[in-house]
PDB file of C-alpha atoms in Angstrom:
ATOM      1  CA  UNK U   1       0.000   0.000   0.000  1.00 55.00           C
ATOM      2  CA  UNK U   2       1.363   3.445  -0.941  1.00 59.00           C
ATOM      3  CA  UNK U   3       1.431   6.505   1.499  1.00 59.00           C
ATOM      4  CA  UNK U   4      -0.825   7.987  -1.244  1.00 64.00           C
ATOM      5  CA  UNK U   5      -3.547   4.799  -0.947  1.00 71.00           C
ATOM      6  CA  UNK U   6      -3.220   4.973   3.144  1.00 64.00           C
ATOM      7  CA  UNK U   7      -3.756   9.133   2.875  1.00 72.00           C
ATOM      8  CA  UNK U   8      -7.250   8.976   0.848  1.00 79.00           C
ATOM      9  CA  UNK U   9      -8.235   5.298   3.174  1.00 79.00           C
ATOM     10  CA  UNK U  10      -7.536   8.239   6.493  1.00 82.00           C
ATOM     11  CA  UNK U  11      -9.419  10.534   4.632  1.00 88.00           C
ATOM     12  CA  UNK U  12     -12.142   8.470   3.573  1.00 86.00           C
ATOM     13  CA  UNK U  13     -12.806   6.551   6.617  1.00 88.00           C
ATOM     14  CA  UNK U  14     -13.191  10.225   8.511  1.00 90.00           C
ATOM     15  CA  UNK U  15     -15.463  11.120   6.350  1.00 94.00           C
ATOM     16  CA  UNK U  16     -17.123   7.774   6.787  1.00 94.00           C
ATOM     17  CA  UNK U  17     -17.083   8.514  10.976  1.00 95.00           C
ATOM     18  CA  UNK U  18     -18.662  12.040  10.183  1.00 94.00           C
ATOM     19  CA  UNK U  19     -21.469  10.958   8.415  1.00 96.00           C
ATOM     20  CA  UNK U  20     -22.676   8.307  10.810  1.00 96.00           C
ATOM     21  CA  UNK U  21     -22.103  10.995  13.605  1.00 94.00           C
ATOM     22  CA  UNK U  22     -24.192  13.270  11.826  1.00 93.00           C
ATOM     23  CA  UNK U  23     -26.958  10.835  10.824  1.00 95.00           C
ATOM     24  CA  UNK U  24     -26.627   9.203  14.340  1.00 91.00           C
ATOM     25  CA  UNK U  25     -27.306  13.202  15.444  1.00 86.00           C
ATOM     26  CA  UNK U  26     -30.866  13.542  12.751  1.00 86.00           C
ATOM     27  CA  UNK U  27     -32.216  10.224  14.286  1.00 89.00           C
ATOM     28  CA  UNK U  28     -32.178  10.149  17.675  1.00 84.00           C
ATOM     29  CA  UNK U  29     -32.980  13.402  17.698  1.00 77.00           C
ATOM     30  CA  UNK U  30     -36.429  11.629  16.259  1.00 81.00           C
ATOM     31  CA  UNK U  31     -35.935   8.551  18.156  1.00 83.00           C
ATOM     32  CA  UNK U  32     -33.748   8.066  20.682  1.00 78.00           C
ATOM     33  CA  UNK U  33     -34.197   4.159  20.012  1.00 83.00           C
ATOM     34  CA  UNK U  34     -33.675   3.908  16.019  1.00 90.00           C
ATOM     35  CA  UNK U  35     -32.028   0.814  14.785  1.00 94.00           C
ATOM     36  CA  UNK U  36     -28.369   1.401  14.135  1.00 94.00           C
ATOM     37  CA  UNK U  37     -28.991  -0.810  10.511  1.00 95.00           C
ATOM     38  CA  UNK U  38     -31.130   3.087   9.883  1.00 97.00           C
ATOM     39  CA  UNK U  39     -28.034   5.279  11.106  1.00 96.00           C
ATOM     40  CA  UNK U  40     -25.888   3.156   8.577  1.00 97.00           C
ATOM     41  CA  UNK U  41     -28.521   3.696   5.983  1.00 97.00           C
ATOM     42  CA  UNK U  42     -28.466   7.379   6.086  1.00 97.00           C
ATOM     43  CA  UNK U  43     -25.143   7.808   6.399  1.00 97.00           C
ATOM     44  CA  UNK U  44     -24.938   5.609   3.109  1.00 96.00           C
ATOM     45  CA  UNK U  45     -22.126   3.277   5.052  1.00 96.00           C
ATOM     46  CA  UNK U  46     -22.518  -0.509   5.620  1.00 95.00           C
ATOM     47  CA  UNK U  47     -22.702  -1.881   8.933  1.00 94.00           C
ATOM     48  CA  UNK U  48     -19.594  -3.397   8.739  1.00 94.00           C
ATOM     49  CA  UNK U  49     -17.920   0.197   8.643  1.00 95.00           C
ATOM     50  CA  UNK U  50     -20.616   1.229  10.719  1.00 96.00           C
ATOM     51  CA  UNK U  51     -19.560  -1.215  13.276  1.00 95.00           C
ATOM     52  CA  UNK U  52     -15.838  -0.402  12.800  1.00 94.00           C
ATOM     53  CA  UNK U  53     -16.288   2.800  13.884  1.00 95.00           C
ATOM     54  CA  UNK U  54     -18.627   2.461  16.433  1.00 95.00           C
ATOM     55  CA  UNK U  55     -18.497  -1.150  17.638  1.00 94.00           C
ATOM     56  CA  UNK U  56     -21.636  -0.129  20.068  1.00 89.00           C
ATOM     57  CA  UNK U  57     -25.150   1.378  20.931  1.00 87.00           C
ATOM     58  CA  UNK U  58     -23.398   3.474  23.506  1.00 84.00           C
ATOM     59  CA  UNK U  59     -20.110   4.237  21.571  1.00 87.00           C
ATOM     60  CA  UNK U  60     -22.205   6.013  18.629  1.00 90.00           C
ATOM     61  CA  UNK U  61     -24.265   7.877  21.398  1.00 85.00           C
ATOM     62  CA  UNK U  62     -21.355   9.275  23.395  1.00 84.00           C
ATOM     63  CA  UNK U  63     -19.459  10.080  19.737  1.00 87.00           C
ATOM     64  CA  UNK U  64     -22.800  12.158  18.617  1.00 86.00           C
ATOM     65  CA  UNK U  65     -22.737  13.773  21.969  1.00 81.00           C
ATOM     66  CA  UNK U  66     -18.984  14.707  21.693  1.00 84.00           C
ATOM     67  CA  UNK U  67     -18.908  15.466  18.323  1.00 88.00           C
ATOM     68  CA  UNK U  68     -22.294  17.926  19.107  1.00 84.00           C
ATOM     69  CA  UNK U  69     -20.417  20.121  22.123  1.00 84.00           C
ATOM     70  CA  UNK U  70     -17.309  19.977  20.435  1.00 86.00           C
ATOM     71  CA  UNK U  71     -19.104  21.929  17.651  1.00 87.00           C
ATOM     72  CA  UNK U  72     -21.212  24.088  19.875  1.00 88.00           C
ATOM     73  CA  UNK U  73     -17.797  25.380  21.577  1.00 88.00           C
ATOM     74  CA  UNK U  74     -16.597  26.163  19.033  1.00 90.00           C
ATOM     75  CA  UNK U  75     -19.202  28.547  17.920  1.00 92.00           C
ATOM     76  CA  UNK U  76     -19.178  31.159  19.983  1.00 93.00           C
ATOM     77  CA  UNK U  77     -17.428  33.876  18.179  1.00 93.00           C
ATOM     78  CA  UNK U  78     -19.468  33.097  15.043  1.00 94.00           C
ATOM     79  CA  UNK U  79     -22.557  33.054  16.810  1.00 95.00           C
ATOM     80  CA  UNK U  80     -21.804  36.978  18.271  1.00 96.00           C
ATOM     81  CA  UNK U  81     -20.592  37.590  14.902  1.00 95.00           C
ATOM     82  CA  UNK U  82     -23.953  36.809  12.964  1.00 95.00           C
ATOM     83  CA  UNK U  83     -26.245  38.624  15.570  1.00 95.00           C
ATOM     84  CA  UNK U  84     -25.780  42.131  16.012  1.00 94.00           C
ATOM     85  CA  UNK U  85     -26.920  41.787  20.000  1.00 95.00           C
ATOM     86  CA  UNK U  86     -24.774  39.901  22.056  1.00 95.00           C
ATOM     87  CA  UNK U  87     -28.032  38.985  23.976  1.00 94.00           C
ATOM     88  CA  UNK U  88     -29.708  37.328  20.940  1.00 94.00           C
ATOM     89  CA  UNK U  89     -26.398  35.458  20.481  1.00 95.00           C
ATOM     90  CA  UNK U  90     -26.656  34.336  23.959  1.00 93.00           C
ATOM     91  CA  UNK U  91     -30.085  33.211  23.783  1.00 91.00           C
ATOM     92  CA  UNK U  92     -29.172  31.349  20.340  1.00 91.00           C
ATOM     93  CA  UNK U  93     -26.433  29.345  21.757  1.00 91.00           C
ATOM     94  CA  UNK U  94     -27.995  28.185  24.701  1.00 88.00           C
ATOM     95  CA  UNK U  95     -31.276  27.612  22.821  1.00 85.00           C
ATOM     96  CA  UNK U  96     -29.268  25.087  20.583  1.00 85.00           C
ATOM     97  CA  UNK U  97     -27.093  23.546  23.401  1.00 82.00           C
ATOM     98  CA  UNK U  98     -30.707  22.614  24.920  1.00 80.00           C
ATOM     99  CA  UNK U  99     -31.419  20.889  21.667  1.00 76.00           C
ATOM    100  CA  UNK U 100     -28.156  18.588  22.245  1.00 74.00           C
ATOM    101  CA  UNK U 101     -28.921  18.226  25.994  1.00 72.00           C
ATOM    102  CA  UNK U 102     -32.733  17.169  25.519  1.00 67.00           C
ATOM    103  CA  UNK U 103     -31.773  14.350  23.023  1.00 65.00           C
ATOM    104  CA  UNK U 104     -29.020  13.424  25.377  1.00 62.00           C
ATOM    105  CA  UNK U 105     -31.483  13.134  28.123  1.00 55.00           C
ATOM    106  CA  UNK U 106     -33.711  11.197  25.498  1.00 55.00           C
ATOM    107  CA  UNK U 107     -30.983   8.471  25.132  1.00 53.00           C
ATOM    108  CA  UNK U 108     -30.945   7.209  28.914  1.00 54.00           C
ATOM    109  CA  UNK U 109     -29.064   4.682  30.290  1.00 56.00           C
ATOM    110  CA  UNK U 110     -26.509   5.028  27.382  1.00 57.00           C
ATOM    111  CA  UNK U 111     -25.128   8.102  29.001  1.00 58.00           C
ATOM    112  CA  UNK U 112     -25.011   7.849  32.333  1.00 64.00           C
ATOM    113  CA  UNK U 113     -21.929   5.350  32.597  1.00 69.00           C
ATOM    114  CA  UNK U 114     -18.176   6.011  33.630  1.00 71.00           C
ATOM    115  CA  UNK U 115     -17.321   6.712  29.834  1.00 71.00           C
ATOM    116  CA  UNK U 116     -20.278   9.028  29.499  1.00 72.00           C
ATOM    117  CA  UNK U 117     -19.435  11.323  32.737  1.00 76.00           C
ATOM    118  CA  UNK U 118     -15.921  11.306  31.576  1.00 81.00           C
ATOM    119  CA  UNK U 119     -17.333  12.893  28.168  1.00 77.00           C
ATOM    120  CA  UNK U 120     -19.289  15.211  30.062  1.00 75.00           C
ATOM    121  CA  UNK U 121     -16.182  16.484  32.716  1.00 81.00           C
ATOM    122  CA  UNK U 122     -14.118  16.718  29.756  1.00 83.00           C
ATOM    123  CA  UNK U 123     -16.778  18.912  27.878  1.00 83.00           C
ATOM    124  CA  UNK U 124     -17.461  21.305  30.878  1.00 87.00           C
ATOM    125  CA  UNK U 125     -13.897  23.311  30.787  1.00 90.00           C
ATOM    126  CA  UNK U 126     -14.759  24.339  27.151  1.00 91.00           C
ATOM    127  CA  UNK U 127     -18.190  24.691  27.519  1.00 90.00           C
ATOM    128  CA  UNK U 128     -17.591  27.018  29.927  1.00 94.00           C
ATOM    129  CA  UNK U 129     -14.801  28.872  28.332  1.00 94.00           C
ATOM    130  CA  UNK U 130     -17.506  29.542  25.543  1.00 94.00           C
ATOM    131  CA  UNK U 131     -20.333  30.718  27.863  1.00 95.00           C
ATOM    132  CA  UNK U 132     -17.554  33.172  29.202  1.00 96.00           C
ATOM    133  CA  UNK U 133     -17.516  34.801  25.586  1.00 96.00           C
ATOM    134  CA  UNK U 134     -21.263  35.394  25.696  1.00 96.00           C
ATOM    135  CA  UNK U 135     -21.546  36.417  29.087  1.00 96.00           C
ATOM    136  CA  UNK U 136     -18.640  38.830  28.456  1.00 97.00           C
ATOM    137  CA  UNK U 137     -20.276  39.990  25.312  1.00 97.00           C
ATOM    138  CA  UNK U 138     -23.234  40.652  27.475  1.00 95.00           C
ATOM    139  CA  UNK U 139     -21.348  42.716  30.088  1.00 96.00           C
ATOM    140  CA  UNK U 140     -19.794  44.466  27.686  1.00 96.00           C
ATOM    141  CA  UNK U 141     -22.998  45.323  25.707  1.00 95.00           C
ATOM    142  CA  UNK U 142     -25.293  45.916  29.251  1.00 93.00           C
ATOM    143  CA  UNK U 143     -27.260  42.696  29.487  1.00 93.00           C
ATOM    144  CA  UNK U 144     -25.668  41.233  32.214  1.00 94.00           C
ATOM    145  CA  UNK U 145     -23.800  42.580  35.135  1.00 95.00           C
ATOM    146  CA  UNK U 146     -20.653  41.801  35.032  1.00 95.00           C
ATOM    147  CA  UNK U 147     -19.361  39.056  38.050  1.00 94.00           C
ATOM    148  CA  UNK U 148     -21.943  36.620  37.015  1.00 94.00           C
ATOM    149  CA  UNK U 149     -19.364  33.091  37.324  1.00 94.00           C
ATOM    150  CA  UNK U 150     -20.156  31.358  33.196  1.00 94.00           C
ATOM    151  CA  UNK U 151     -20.292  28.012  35.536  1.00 92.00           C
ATOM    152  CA  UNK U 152     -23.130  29.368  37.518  1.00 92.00           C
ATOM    153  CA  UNK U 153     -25.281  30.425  34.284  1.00 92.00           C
ATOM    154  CA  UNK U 154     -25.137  27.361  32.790  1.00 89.00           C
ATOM    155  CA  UNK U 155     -26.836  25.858  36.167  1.00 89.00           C
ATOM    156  CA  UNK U 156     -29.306  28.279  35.557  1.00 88.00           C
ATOM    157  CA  UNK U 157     -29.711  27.888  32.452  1.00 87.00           C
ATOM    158  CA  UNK U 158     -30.401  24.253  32.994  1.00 84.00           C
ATOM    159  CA  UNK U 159     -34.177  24.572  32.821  1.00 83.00           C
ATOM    160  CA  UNK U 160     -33.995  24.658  28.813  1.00 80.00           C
ATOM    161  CA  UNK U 161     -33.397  21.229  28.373  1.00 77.00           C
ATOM    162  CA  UNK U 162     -36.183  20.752  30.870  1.00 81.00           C
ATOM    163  CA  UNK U 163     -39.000  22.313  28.873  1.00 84.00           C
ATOM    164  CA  UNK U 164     -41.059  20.570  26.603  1.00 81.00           C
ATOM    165  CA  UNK U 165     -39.991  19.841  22.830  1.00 76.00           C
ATOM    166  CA  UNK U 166     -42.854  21.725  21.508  1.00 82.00           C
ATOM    167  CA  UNK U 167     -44.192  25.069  20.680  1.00 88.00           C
ATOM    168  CA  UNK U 168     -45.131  25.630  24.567  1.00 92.00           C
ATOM    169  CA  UNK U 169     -42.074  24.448  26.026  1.00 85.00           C
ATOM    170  CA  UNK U 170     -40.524  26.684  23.140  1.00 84.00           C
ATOM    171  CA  UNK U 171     -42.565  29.956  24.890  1.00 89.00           C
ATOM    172  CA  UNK U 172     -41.670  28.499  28.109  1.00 90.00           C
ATOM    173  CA  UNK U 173     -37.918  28.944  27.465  1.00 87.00           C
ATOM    174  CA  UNK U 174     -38.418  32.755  26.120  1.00 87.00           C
ATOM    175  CA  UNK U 175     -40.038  33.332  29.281  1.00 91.00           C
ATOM    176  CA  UNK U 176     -37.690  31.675  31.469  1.00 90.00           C
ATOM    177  CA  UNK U 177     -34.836  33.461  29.948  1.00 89.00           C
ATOM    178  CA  UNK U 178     -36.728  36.604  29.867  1.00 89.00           C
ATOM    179  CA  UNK U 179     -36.619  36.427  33.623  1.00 91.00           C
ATOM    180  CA  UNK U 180     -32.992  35.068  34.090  1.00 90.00           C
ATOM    181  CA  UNK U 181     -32.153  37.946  31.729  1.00 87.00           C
ATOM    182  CA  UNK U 182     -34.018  40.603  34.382  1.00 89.00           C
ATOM    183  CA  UNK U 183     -31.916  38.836  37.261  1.00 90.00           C
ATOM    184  CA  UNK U 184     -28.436  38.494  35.206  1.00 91.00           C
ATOM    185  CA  UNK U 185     -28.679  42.748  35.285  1.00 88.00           C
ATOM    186  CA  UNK U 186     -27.684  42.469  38.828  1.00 85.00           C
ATOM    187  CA  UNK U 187     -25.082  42.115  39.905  1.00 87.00           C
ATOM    188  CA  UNK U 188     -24.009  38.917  41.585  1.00 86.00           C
ATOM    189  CA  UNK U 189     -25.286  38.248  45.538  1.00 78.00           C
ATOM    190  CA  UNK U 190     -21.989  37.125  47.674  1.00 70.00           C
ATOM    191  CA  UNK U 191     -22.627  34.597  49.455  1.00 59.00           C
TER     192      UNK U 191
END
């Protein structure tokens, strides 16, 4: 095998991981309990490759997941970029990491084992590190008071992957944050 056959294999077979990751992502988001034989399907990879990558139910889960806050970090400045309010920004990203978190919550047992709540301690630091860029954003526009610790609005933020998947949990959420947004112009309490 040539370095030239082994380079377009790498390249092919990341591809390959992608696309099941990303129809893995469409279908659970519809059904948390879709057979894997569909995920291949859409992703227009046999199982065998499917398999390869993903030898199980919980391994394809947990490399959606990842492969869904990895992205979402990463976002951030392109998501304050496209708004012209840093609150709007704000409300986008956390309105889409609520999407991720409700179909996490959706797919049960598979993520609630010791490889699971490694992904999830691993994901906090940059999680965090991009709520920081909104919240800053914020400050700096007059949204929030600044002091507010990024850790603690994420707890608070919490509820949106608590509401309903439906138009009324959807006017829930602008409600909720409506209010959080009221109490973020304050500055912190010490406690």
């Amino acid at each position: 095998m040539t370095d030239g056959t082994y380079g377009t294999q790498r390249k092919a077979a990341a591809r390959n991981r992608i696309a099941i990751i990303e129809a893995a992502h469409e279908l659970f988001a519809q059904n948390p309990l879709v057979p894997l034989s569909e995920v291949a399907k859409r992703a227009g990879v046999g199982a065998g490759t499917l398999y390869r990558h993903f030898p199980t139910r919980e391994d394809l889960i947990l490399g959606a997941y990842q492969h869904d806050i990895e992205r979402l970090t990463t976002t951030a400045d392109e998501v304050l970029a496209r708004h012209s309010s840093a609150k709007a920004a704000f409300v986008e990203w956390f309105e889409t990491l609520s999407a991720y978190i409700r179909i996490k919550h959706g797919l049960g047992d598979a993520l609630h084992g010791a490889a699971a709540q490694e992904l999830v301690s691993a994901s906090w630091a940059p999680t965090t590190a991009a709520v920081k860029k909104l919240v800053d954003a914020c400050v700096a526009e007059g949204t929030i008071a600044p002091g507010h610790d990024p850790a603690d609005i994420i707890m608070l933020m919490s509820f949106l992957w608590r509401v309903a998947n439906n138009e009324d949990g959807a006017a829930q959420g602008r409600r909720l944050i409506a209010a959080v947004f009221e109490g973020l112009q304050a500055p912190p309490q010490s406690g």
